[in-house]
mmCIF file of C-alpha atoms in Angstrom:
data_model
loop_
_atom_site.group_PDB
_atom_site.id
_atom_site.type_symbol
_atom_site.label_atom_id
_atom_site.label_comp_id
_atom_site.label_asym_id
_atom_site.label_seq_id
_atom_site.Cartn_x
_atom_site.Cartn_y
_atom_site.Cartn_z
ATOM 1 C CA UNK B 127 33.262 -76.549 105.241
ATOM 2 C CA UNK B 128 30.468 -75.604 103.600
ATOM 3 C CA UNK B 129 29.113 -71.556 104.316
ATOM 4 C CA UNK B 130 25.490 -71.138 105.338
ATOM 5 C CA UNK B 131 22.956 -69.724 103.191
ATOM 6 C CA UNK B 132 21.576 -67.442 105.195
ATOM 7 C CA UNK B 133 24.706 -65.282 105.016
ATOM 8 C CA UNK B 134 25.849 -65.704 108.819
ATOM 9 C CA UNK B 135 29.408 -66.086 107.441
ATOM 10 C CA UNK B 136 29.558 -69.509 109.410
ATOM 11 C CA UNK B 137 29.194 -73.268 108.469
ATOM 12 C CA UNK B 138 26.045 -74.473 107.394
ATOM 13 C CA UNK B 139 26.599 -77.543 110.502
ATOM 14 C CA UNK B 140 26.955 -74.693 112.738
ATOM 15 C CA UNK B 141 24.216 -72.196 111.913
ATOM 16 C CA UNK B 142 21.339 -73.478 110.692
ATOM 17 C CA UNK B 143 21.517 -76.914 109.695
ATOM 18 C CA UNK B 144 20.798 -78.157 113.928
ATOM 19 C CA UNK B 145 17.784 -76.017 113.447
ATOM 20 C CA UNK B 146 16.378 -77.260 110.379
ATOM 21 C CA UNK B 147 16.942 -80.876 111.795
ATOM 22 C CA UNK B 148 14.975 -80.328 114.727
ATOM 23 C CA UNK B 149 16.996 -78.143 117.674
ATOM 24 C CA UNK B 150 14.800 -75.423 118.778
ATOM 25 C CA UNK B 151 16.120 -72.038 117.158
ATOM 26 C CA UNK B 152 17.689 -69.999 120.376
ATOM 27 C CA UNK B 153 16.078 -66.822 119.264
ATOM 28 C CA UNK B 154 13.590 -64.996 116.299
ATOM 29 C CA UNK B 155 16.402 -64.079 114.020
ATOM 30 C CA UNK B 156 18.264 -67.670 113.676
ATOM 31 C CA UNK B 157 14.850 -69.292 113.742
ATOM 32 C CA UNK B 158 14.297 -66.807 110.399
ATOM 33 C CA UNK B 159 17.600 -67.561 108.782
ATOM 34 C CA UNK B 160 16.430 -71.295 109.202
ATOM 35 C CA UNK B 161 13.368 -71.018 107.510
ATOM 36 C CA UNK B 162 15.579 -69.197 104.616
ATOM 37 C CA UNK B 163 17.762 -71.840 104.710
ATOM 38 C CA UNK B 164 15.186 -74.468 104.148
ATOM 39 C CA UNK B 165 14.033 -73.063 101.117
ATOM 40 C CA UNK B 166 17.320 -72.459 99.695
ATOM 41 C CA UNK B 167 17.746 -75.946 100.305
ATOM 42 C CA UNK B 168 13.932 -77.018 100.089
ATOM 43 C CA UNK B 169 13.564 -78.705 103.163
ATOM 44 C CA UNK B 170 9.861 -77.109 103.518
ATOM 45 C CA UNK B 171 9.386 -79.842 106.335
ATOM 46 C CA UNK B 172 11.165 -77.114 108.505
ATOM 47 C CA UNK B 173 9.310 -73.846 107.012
ATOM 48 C CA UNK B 174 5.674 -75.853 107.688
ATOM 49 C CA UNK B 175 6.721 -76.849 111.194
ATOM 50 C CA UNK B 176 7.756 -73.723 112.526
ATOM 51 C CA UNK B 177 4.353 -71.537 111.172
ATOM 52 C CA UNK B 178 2.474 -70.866 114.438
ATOM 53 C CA UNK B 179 -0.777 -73.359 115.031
ATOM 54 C CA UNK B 180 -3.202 -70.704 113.922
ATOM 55 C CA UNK B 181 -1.558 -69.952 110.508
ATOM 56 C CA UNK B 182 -0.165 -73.464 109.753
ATOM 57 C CA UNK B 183 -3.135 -74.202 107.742
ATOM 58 C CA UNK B 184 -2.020 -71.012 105.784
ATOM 59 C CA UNK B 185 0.476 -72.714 104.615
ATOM 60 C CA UNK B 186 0.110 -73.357 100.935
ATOM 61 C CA UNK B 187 2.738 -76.313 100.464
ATOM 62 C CA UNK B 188 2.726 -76.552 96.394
ATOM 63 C CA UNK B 189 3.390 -73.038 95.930
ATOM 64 C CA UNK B 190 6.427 -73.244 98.293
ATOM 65 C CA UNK B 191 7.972 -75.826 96.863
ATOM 66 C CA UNK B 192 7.143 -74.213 93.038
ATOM 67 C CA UNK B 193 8.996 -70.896 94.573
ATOM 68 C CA UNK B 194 12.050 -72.712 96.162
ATOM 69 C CA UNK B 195 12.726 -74.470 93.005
ATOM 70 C CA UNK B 196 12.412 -71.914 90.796
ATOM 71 C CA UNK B 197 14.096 -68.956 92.526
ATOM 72 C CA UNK B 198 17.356 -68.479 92.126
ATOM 73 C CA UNK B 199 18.309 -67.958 96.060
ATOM 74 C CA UNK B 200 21.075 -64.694 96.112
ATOM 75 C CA UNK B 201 21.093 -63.984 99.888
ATOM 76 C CA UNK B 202 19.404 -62.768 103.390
ATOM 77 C CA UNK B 203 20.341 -59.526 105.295
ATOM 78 C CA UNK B 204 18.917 -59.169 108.354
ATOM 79 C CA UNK B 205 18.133 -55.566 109.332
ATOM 80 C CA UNK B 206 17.075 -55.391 112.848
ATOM 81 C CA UNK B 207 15.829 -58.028 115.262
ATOM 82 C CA UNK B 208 14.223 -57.470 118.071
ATOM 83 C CA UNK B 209 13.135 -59.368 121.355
ATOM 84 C CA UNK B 210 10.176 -58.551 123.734
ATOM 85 C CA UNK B 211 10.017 -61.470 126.250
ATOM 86 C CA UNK B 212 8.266 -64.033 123.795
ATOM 87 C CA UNK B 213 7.368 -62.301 121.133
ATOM 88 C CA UNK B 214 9.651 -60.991 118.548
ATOM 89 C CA UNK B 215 10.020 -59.110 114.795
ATOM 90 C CA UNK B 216 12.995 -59.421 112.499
ATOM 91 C CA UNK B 217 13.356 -56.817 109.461
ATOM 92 C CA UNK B 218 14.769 -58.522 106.664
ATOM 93 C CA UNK B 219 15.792 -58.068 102.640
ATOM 94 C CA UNK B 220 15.863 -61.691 100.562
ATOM 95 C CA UNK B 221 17.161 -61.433 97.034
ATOM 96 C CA UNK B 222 16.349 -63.893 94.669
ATOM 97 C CA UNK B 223 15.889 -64.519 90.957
ATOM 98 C CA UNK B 224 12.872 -65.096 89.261
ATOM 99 C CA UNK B 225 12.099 -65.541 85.856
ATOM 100 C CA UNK B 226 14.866 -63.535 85.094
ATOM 101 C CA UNK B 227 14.202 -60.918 87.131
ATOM 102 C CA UNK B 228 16.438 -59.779 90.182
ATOM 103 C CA UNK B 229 14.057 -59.303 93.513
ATOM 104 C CA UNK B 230 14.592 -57.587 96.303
ATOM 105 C CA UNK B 231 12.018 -58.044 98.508
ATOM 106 C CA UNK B 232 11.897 -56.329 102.634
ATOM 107 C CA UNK B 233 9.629 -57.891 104.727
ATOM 108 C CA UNK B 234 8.780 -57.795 109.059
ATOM 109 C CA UNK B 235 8.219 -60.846 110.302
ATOM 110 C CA UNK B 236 6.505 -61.797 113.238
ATOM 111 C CA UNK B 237 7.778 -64.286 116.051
ATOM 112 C CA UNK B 238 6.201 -65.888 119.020
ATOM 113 C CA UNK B 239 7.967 -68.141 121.747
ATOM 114 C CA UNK B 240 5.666 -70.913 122.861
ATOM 115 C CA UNK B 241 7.106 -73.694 125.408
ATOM 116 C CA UNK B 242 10.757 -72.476 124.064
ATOM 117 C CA UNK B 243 10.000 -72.930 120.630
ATOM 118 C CA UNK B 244 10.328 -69.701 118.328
ATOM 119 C CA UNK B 245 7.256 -69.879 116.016
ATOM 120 C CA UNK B 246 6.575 -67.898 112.529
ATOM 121 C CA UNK B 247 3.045 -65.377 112.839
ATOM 122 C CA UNK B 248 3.197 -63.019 110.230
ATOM 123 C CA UNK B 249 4.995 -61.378 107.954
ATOM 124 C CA UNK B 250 3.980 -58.240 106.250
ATOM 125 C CA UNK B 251 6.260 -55.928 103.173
ATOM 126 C CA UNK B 252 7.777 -53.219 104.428
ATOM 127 C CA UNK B 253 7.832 -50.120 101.564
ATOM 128 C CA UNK B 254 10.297 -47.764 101.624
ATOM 129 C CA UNK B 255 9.367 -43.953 101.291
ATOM 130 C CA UNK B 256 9.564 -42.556 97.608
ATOM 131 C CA UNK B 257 12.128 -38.768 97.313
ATOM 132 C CA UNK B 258 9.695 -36.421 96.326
ATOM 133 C CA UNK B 259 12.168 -34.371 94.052
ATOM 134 C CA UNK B 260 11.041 -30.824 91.910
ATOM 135 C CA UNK B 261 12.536 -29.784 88.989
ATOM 136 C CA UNK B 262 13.634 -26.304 88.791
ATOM 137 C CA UNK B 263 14.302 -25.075 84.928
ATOM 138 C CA UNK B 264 17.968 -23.988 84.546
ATOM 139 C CA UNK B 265 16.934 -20.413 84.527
ATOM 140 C CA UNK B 266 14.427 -20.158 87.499
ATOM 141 C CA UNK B 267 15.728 -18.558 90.715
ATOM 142 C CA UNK B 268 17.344 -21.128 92.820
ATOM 143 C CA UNK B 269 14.920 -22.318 95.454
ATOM 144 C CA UNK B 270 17.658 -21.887 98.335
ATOM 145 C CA UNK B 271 17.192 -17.764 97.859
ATOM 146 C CA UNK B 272 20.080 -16.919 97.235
ATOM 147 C CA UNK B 273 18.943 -14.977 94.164
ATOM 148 C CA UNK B 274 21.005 -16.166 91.215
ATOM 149 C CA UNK B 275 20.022 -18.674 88.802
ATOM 150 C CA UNK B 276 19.563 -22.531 89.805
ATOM 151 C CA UNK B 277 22.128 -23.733 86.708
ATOM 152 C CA UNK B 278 24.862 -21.074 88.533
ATOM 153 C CA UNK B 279 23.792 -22.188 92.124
ATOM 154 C CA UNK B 280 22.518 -25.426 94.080
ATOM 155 C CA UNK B 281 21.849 -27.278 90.147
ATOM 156 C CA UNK B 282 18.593 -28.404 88.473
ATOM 157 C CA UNK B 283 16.798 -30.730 91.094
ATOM 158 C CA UNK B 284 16.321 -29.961 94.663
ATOM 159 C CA UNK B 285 14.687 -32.146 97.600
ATOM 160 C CA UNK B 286 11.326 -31.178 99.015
ATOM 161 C CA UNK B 287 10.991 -32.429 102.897
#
């Protein structure tokens, strides 16, 4: 038995691999892990087939196959997923290796359901929100009032909302 890559916890024969051989994906977020799948395993047949008509000529073949053999594949979490009759997005994190660098890298894709087929759109980053934090010298008055010294009282860094 051989685990999935996409990190379902479940046999490769029984998660993706159907999918990647031709069964239509039953919904957004195992049509995504596929399309993972296929590039951990570069079978970019499946990735190219599944791109929606309008962006299929998007699809830029040589640099797909130059990223799924060079990337180090380290795993897929899906975030959220989320169905609207035929359309659908799916929040995700891949991590992979790259010339020696670890990647993280959160992304929304976009999913569309045409004649029962789940189709790739778009996909666009998603950026998470920097903490704004202030530093407050030892000795200033601690910002929470309470009128003794920030080293004596909530400590050197506080939040601003």
């Amino acid at each position: 038995m051989t685990l999935c890559p996409c990190d379902s916890k479940r046999n490769y024969d029984e998660c993706c691999g159907p999918i990647i051989a031709g069964t239509p994906a039953p919904t957004a977020e195992a049509l995504m892990r596929s399309r993972y799948t296929a590039f951990v395993k570069r079978m970019l047949d499946h990735v190219e087939r599944t791109h929606a008509p309008e962006v299929r000529d998007d699809f830029n073949r040589a640099e797909a196959e130059r990223l799924a053999e060079e990337c180090e594949w380290q795993g897929l979490e899906i975030r959220r997923a989320t169905e609207t009759g035929d359309t659908a997005e799916v929040e995700y994190v891949m991590r992979f290796c790259l010339e020696n660098k670890s990647i993280a890298k959160t992304t929304l894709s976009r999913f569309r359901r045409d004649n029962g087929q789940w189709l790739y759109v778009d996909c666009k980053p998603v950026t998470t929100q920097q903490r704004r934090v202030a530093k407050i010298g030892r000795n200033d008055p601690c910002p929470c009032n309470s009128g003794k010294k920030a080293k004596k009282c909530c400590g050197t860094t506080t939040e601003l909302s």
